[in-house]
C-alpha cells in the first residue's frame, strides 16, 4: 500500500496532505521491503525537489 501512494506522488510530482497522513498511518503497521524502498525513494525525490509537499506549501503560504 505504501508503494501505491509513493508511485502516485512520484508520477504527479506532488504529495498531498491526505497522502502524507496515509503514509504516516501505513508506516506504523507492518510493511515489506518494497514499501520501505518506495518510501526511501519518495524521501529522496522530495529532497531533490522532484516531488513537492502540499503541507510545506501551505505552511509557506501562512508566513
PDB file of C-alpha atoms in Angstrom:
ATOM      1  CA  UNK A   1       0.000   0.000   0.000  1.00  0.00           C
ATOM      2  CA  UNK A   2       2.864   2.401   0.749  1.00  0.00           C
ATOM      3  CA  UNK A   3       4.215   1.607  -2.688  1.00  0.00           C
ATOM      4  CA  UNK A   4       0.972   2.754  -4.363  1.00  0.00           C
ATOM      5  CA  UNK A   5       0.871   6.075  -2.508  1.00  0.00           C
ATOM      6  CA  UNK A   6       4.515   6.702  -3.361  1.00  0.00           C
ATOM      7  CA  UNK A   7       4.066   5.834  -7.032  1.00  0.00           C
ATOM      8  CA  UNK A   8       1.170   8.274  -7.286  1.00  0.00           C
ATOM      9  CA  UNK A   9       3.223  11.060  -5.708  1.00  0.00           C
ATOM     10  CA  UNK A  10       6.219  10.326  -7.908  1.00  0.00           C
ATOM     11  CA  UNK A  11       4.143  10.317 -11.081  1.00  0.00           C
ATOM     12  CA  UNK A  12       2.279  13.521 -10.109  1.00  0.00           C
ATOM     13  CA  UNK A  13       5.290  15.253  -8.626  1.00  0.00           C
ATOM     14  CA  UNK A  14       3.063  16.176  -5.701  1.00  0.00           C
ATOM     15  CA  UNK A  15       2.294  14.727  -2.268  1.00  0.00           C
ATOM     16  CA  UNK A  16      -0.996  15.888  -0.760  1.00  0.00           C
ATOM     17  CA  UNK A  17      -1.646  16.350   2.943  1.00  0.00           C
ATOM     18  CA  UNK A  18      -4.027  13.388   2.790  1.00  0.00           C
ATOM     19  CA  UNK A  19      -1.373  11.175   1.217  1.00  0.00           C
ATOM     20  CA  UNK A  20       1.163  12.235   3.854  1.00  0.00           C
ATOM     21  CA  UNK A  21      -1.263  11.236   6.586  1.00  0.00           C
ATOM     22  CA  UNK A  22      -1.940   7.919   4.856  1.00  0.00           C
ATOM     23  CA  UNK A  23       1.808   7.240   4.745  1.00  0.00           C
ATOM     24  CA  UNK A  24       2.132   8.042   8.468  1.00  0.00           C
ATOM     25  CA  UNK A  25      -0.598   5.529   9.243  1.00  0.00           C
ATOM     26  CA  UNK A  26       0.814   2.855   6.949  1.00  0.00           C
ATOM     27  CA  UNK A  27       4.325   3.240   8.366  1.00  0.00           C
ATOM     28  CA  UNK A  28       3.005   2.376  11.822  1.00  0.00           C
ATOM     29  CA  UNK A  29       1.926  -1.070  10.604  1.00  0.00           C
ATOM     30  CA  UNK A  30       3.960  -3.918   9.198  1.00  0.00           C
ATOM     31  CA  UNK A  31       5.281  -3.373   5.712  1.00  0.00           C
ATOM     32  CA  UNK A  32       7.613  -5.131   3.325  1.00  0.00           C
ATOM     33  CA  UNK A  33      10.949  -4.210   1.852  1.00  0.00           C
ATOM     34  CA  UNK A  34       9.332  -2.989  -1.389  1.00  0.00           C
ATOM     35  CA  UNK A  35       7.227  -0.489   0.557  1.00  0.00           C
ATOM     36  CA  UNK A  36      10.231   0.618   2.589  1.00  0.00           C
ATOM     37  CA  UNK A  37      12.315   1.146  -0.549  1.00  0.00           C
ATOM     38  CA  UNK A  38       9.449   3.069  -2.143  1.00  0.00           C
ATOM     39  CA  UNK A  39       9.252   5.346   0.903  1.00  0.00           C
ATOM     40  CA  UNK A  40      13.006   5.994   0.761  1.00  0.00           C
ATOM     41  CA  UNK A  41      12.655   6.825  -2.948  1.00  0.00           C
ATOM     42  CA  UNK A  42       9.916   9.315  -2.126  1.00  0.00           C
ATOM     43  CA  UNK A  43      12.068  10.961   0.534  1.00  0.00           C
ATOM     44  CA  UNK A  44      14.893  11.317  -1.971  1.00  0.00           C
ATOM     45  CA  UNK A  45      12.535  12.783  -4.580  1.00  0.00           C
ATOM     46  CA  UNK A  46      11.318  15.382  -2.068  1.00  0.00           C
ATOM     47  CA  UNK A  47      14.885  16.276  -1.103  1.00  0.00           C
ATOM     48  CA  UNK A  48      15.815  16.670  -4.768  1.00  0.00           C
ATOM     49  CA  UNK A  49      12.727  18.773  -5.491  1.00  0.00           C
ATOM     50  CA  UNK A  50      11.152  16.267  -7.871  1.00  0.00           C
ATOM     51  CA  UNK A  51       8.114  15.955  -5.580  1.00  0.00           C
ATOM     52  CA  UNK A  52       6.519  18.908  -3.802  1.00  0.00           C
ATOM     53  CA  UNK A  53       4.697  18.563  -0.495  1.00  0.00           C
ATOM     54  CA  UNK A  54       1.357  20.275  -0.135  1.00  0.00           C
ATOM     55  CA  UNK A  55       1.896  20.624   3.623  1.00  0.00           C
ATOM     56  CA  UNK A  56       5.077  22.653   3.074  1.00  0.00           C
ATOM     57  CA  UNK A  57       3.368  24.850   0.516  1.00  0.00           C
ATOM     58  CA  UNK A  58       0.531  25.528   2.960  1.00  0.00           C
ATOM     59  CA  UNK A  59       2.989  26.415   5.733  1.00  0.00           C
ATOM     60  CA  UNK A  60       4.887  28.772   3.456  1.00  0.00           C
ATOM     61  CA  UNK A  61       1.646  30.476   2.381  1.00  0.00           C
ATOM     62  CA  UNK A  62       0.882  31.283   6.032  1.00  0.00           C
ATOM     63  CA  UNK A  63       4.188  33.118   6.539  1.00  0.00           C
TER      64      UNK A  63
END
